[in-house]
Amino acid sequence: MGEFILKSAGDDEQTSVSNLFLDYYMPKANGEYVKVYLYLLRVLKRPSLELSVSGLADALDRTESDILRALKYWEKQGVLRLECDDTNTLQGIYLCTLRAPGEPPQTVQTAPARKSAQAKEPARKSYSAQEIEAFSDDEECRQLLFVCSQYMGKTLSPSEIETLLYFYDQLHFSTDLLEYLVEYCVCKGSRSIHYIRRVGLAWAEAHITTVDEAKERTNVYHKNTFAVMKAFGLNDRNPVDSEQAYIEKWLNTWGFPLDLVLEACSRTMEQLHKASFRYADRILQDWREKKVHTLADVQALDQDHRKAVPKKKTRARQTGFTNFQQRDYDFDELEKQLLRSQS
């Protein structure tokens, strides 16, 4: 066959891949492992993408066990380094500086490929294909997965099934509660398994065990969400997933009272004259670091700030007009000159 030329329609957005990876690491690696590494590189270029084992599994249509095997393979190859806590829960991933075979190891590393900003997820185990099949043989579990697939309007992916089994088998959600969780999230406009997991973990952390308790919590959440959106002047729509995540973090993870969150929204609007969840998040993060719990704490913080900032002496700015030396004119004489010039 003849040679061909590779062309590109443009380079508006690119993810760079090291030639060392292409020359030495990719040829002998499993293709699924390569996909995981390439997706990690993509996440570095787009911070809005969620970085978690379940997120990777969902994005690549693999199981979480598949993702973990790929990560461990690349760690053995020296391509990345996994950081885990005392319970062996993955907390961060560092993409290492690649080297050709035979070169001495290098300690220089890139910045971490982001840690998830959501609440810490309880330790969970992955399920093998045989275990998932065994769950599918159970009538109650099979009915649960069928109902959830109907709510989500599609056939469940392996990672979605694993997530639902995690709540059912490990966090001991009843089938009624788990069905209501999926129904609630879909009615909110999100079929994302990431959002379903995030809401479910918040319920687990709040020790919600019944549908009635979940409904009571969601009613309060609706009121708080509406108040935040109204403070931002966004009365004509529901929050998108990223905005919901901010609201849940402020009110649930960080535990701010609603009045403090609304104050941060108000200050954002005063400063930017537009809604910005990211800017409000920076305000609340600063207050959190400074142990602010009430509006009185905010007022005290404002007073301390005003005292710390030295007063600037006002000085009249000199301009070309203020420096201009005024002259005395004889307006009668000027009028006579003007009449003579016209005669």
XYZ file of C-alpha atoms in Angstrom:
343
model
C 0.000 0.000 0.000
C 1.165 3.562 -0.728
C 2.250 6.136 1.815
C -0.233 8.644 3.165
C -0.021 12.087 4.729
C -1.486 12.883 8.157
C -3.193 16.277 8.349
C -5.056 18.213 11.029
C -8.029 20.554 10.683
C -6.711 22.812 13.425
C -4.990 22.970 16.799
C -7.398 25.046 18.876
C -7.296 22.522 21.700
C -4.683 19.835 22.142
C -3.482 17.392 24.760
C 0.262 16.770 24.536
C 1.638 13.241 24.792
C 5.332 12.676 25.459
C 7.285 11.035 22.642
C 8.932 8.862 25.294
C 5.525 7.476 26.161
C 4.716 6.809 22.506
C 8.130 5.224 21.797
C 8.793 3.160 24.913
C 5.700 2.755 27.085
C 2.700 2.537 24.741
C 3.800 -0.322 22.414
C 3.951 -2.986 25.128
C 0.964 -1.778 27.176
C -2.584 -3.061 27.141
C -4.763 -0.765 25.003
C -7.208 -0.181 27.880
C -4.323 0.945 30.093
C -3.249 3.411 27.403
C -6.770 4.868 27.314
C -6.633 5.485 31.067
C -3.317 7.327 30.836
C -4.485 9.443 27.889
C -7.648 10.375 29.780
C -5.560 11.483 32.775
C -3.616 13.772 30.455
C -6.927 15.143 29.189
C -8.106 15.876 32.735
C -4.990 17.971 33.319
C -6.043 20.199 30.417
C -9.651 20.458 31.528
C -10.037 20.809 35.331
C -13.852 20.700 35.089
C -13.696 16.957 34.361
C -14.225 14.861 37.458
C -11.219 12.857 38.626
C -12.181 9.775 40.602
C -11.966 6.045 40.036
C -15.707 5.860 39.420
C -15.526 8.920 37.167
C -12.798 7.322 35.057
C -14.743 4.074 34.899
C -17.870 5.856 33.704
C -16.023 7.988 31.146
C -14.218 4.984 29.618
C -17.084 2.492 30.053
C -14.965 0.196 32.235
C -15.367 -1.197 35.737
C -13.574 0.400 38.661
C -11.472 -2.763 38.942
C -10.301 -2.182 35.367
C -9.303 1.393 36.209
C -7.422 0.361 39.352
C -5.516 -2.325 37.451
C -4.474 0.243 34.847
C -3.343 2.735 37.489
C -1.302 0.099 39.304
C 0.269 -1.015 36.015
C 1.396 2.525 35.184
C 2.690 2.966 38.718
C 4.897 -0.119 38.295
C 6.168 1.332 35.009
C 7.102 4.587 36.747
C 4.651 6.594 34.641
C 2.637 7.821 37.613
C 2.563 7.646 41.390
C -0.535 6.893 43.468
C -1.035 8.600 46.833
C -3.271 6.806 49.322
C -4.308 7.516 52.903
C -4.012 5.191 55.889
C -7.074 3.229 54.736
C -5.523 2.716 51.277
C -8.076 5.084 49.709
C -6.751 6.852 46.623
C -6.220 10.553 47.370
C -4.138 11.806 44.469
C -2.285 10.903 41.286
C 1.068 12.374 40.233
C 2.107 12.068 36.609
C 5.858 11.504 36.666
C 8.535 12.845 34.347
C 9.065 10.052 31.812
C 12.496 8.656 31.054
C 13.863 6.320 28.431
C 14.856 2.784 29.509
C 18.293 2.800 31.097
C 18.167 6.412 32.231
C 18.566 7.019 35.985
C 15.314 7.698 37.915
C 14.253 11.317 38.227
C 12.518 12.810 41.224
C 11.047 15.755 39.338
C 7.289 15.396 39.051
C 4.380 17.346 37.716
C 1.707 18.906 39.874
C -0.935 16.459 41.105
C -3.623 15.604 38.590
C -6.216 17.052 40.978
C -7.947 15.579 43.938
C -11.695 15.345 43.994
C -13.276 18.319 45.778
C -16.278 16.336 46.948
C -16.753 14.813 50.388
C -14.556 11.841 51.185
C -16.189 8.617 50.051
C -16.321 5.723 52.521
C -14.038 2.822 51.649
C -15.594 0.634 48.993
C -14.743 -2.621 47.320
C -15.004 -3.381 43.638
C -17.105 -6.232 42.301
C -15.943 -8.949 39.952
C -18.027 -10.010 36.967
C -19.046 -13.147 38.889
C -20.236 -11.104 41.877
C -22.260 -8.755 39.672
C -23.856 -11.783 37.991
C -24.723 -13.201 41.426
C -26.437 -9.935 42.384
C -28.368 -10.050 39.111
C -29.730 -13.481 40.065
C -31.244 -12.000 43.228
C -34.859 -11.018 42.502
C -34.851 -7.889 44.695
C -31.546 -6.621 43.291
C -32.541 -7.415 39.700
C -35.777 -5.445 40.158
C -33.822 -2.549 41.674
C -31.432 -2.338 38.722
C -34.347 -2.562 36.286
C -36.232 0.303 37.957
C -33.090 2.462 38.070
C -32.406 1.822 34.388
C -35.976 2.903 33.603
C -35.543 6.145 35.548
C -32.219 6.837 33.825
C -33.662 5.947 30.427
C -30.857 3.656 29.303
C -29.071 0.374 29.855
C -26.809 0.714 32.886
C -23.049 0.683 32.301
C -20.759 -1.547 34.429
C -19.597 1.426 36.517
C -23.198 2.555 37.104
C -24.151 -0.928 38.271
C -21.139 -0.989 40.602
C -22.134 2.351 42.107
C -25.719 1.241 42.735
C -24.504 -2.046 44.240
C -22.167 -0.059 46.478
C -25.129 1.775 48.015
C -27.238 -1.386 48.182
C -24.644 -3.858 49.444
C -22.087 -1.779 51.374
C -23.959 1.307 52.581
C -27.123 -0.749 53.134
C -29.567 1.543 51.345
C -32.992 -0.100 51.126
C -34.357 -0.671 47.640
C -37.024 1.972 48.272
C -34.459 4.542 49.352
C -32.144 3.776 46.447
C -35.000 3.971 43.936
C -36.059 7.322 45.412
C -32.445 8.554 45.200
C -32.320 7.864 41.458
C -35.850 9.225 40.926
C -35.015 12.419 42.825
C -31.819 13.071 40.857
C -33.501 12.435 37.513
C -36.366 14.766 38.429
C -33.730 17.383 39.256
C -32.606 17.091 35.636
C -29.487 14.945 36.102
C -29.031 11.335 35.017
C -25.304 11.485 35.801
C -24.130 8.655 38.040
C -21.604 11.116 39.504
C -24.407 13.359 40.742
C -26.424 10.373 42.001
C -23.388 9.155 43.944
C -22.721 12.619 45.357
C -26.295 13.005 46.616
C -26.336 9.461 47.975
C -23.098 9.974 49.894
C -24.540 13.140 51.429
C -27.577 11.149 52.557
C -25.366 8.427 54.001
C -23.294 11.019 55.872
C -26.522 12.496 57.278
C -27.588 8.983 58.406
C -30.703 8.996 56.245
C -32.230 5.516 56.148
C -35.831 6.050 55.002
C -37.607 7.696 52.104
C -39.452 10.040 54.498
C -36.145 11.288 55.931
C -34.798 11.791 52.417
C -37.900 13.753 51.393
C -37.578 16.008 54.440
C -33.944 16.698 53.570
C -34.697 17.390 49.910
C -37.478 19.833 50.836
C -34.986 21.842 52.888
C -32.468 21.555 50.068
C -34.979 22.911 47.554
C -35.651 25.971 49.715
C -31.946 26.653 50.229
C -31.139 26.118 46.556
C -33.911 28.504 45.490
C -32.602 31.117 47.932
C -29.051 30.872 46.548
C -30.195 31.041 42.930
C -32.391 34.041 43.775
C -29.451 35.798 45.454
C -27.551 35.387 42.182
C -30.502 36.657 40.166
C -30.995 33.232 38.549
C -34.705 32.780 39.149
C -35.567 31.404 35.725
C -33.749 28.049 35.848
C -32.530 25.218 38.048
C -28.845 24.968 38.948
C -26.644 22.814 36.722
C -24.581 19.979 38.207
C -21.512 22.094 38.953
C -23.644 24.761 40.668
C -25.461 22.112 42.693
C -22.085 20.755 43.787
C -21.053 24.197 45.066
C -24.319 24.655 46.998
C -24.056 21.215 48.556
C -20.434 21.835 49.533
C -21.227 25.193 51.163
C -24.274 24.007 53.087
C -23.514 20.345 53.765
C -19.777 19.646 53.535
C -18.603 22.954 55.002
C -21.729 23.412 57.135
C -22.278 27.135 56.534
C -25.682 28.504 57.582
C -27.810 29.805 54.739
C -27.482 33.464 55.768
C -23.684 33.318 55.416
C -23.936 31.697 51.981
C -26.385 34.393 50.868
C -24.004 37.080 52.174
C -21.200 35.615 50.055
C -23.514 35.632 47.020
C -24.465 39.251 47.729
C -20.819 40.331 47.941
C -20.092 38.495 44.705
C -22.837 40.426 42.920
C -21.628 43.736 44.383
C -18.072 43.065 43.240
C -18.633 41.470 39.837
C -22.191 42.567 38.964
C -22.862 39.018 37.785
C -23.335 35.538 39.224
C -20.134 33.596 39.908
C -20.227 30.448 42.010
C -16.433 30.219 41.839
C -15.973 33.728 43.255
C -18.478 33.071 46.055
C -16.654 29.820 46.761
C -13.398 31.744 47.288
C -15.148 34.070 49.746
C -16.585 31.166 51.720
C -13.287 29.287 51.657
C -11.576 32.346 53.146
C -14.241 32.579 55.848
C -13.886 28.877 56.565
C -10.130 29.198 57.024
C -10.713 32.141 59.386
C -13.285 30.210 61.462
C -16.234 32.406 60.481
C -19.555 30.926 61.645
C -22.014 33.839 61.863
C -22.737 37.200 60.251
C -21.352 38.820 63.419
C -18.041 37.066 62.707
C -18.086 38.525 59.198
C -18.685 42.033 60.541
C -15.814 41.633 63.010
C -13.592 40.431 60.177
C -14.551 43.482 58.112
C -13.696 45.809 60.997
C -10.301 44.170 61.485
C -9.633 44.558 57.761
C -10.505 48.258 57.809
C -8.199 48.832 60.772
C -5.349 46.992 59.080
C -5.576 49.050 55.881
C -3.864 52.466 56.364
C -5.921 55.479 55.443
C -4.712 57.155 52.308
C -4.372 60.914 52.331
C -6.480 62.438 49.661
C -4.569 64.784 47.431
C -6.025 66.971 44.779
C -4.852 65.736 41.434
C -3.224 68.370 39.372
C -4.257 68.465 35.761
C -3.445 70.586 32.812
C -6.426 72.771 33.744
C -5.566 73.242 37.419
C -1.965 74.140 36.499
C -3.088 76.627 33.882
C -2.253 80.196 34.907
C -5.337 82.273 34.328
C -4.951 85.610 32.558
C -6.805 88.920 33.010
C -8.644 89.994 29.909
C -10.285 93.378 29.060
C -13.506 92.029 27.542
C -14.613 95.575 26.360
C -11.380 95.980 24.431
C -11.742 92.478 22.935
C -15.252 93.353 21.758
C -14.007 96.573 20.046
C -11.243 94.584 18.282
C -13.800 92.051 17.057
C -16.065 94.845 15.651
C -13.149 96.518 13.879
C -12.142 93.225 12.249
C -15.684 92.787 10.864
C -16.000 96.350 9.471
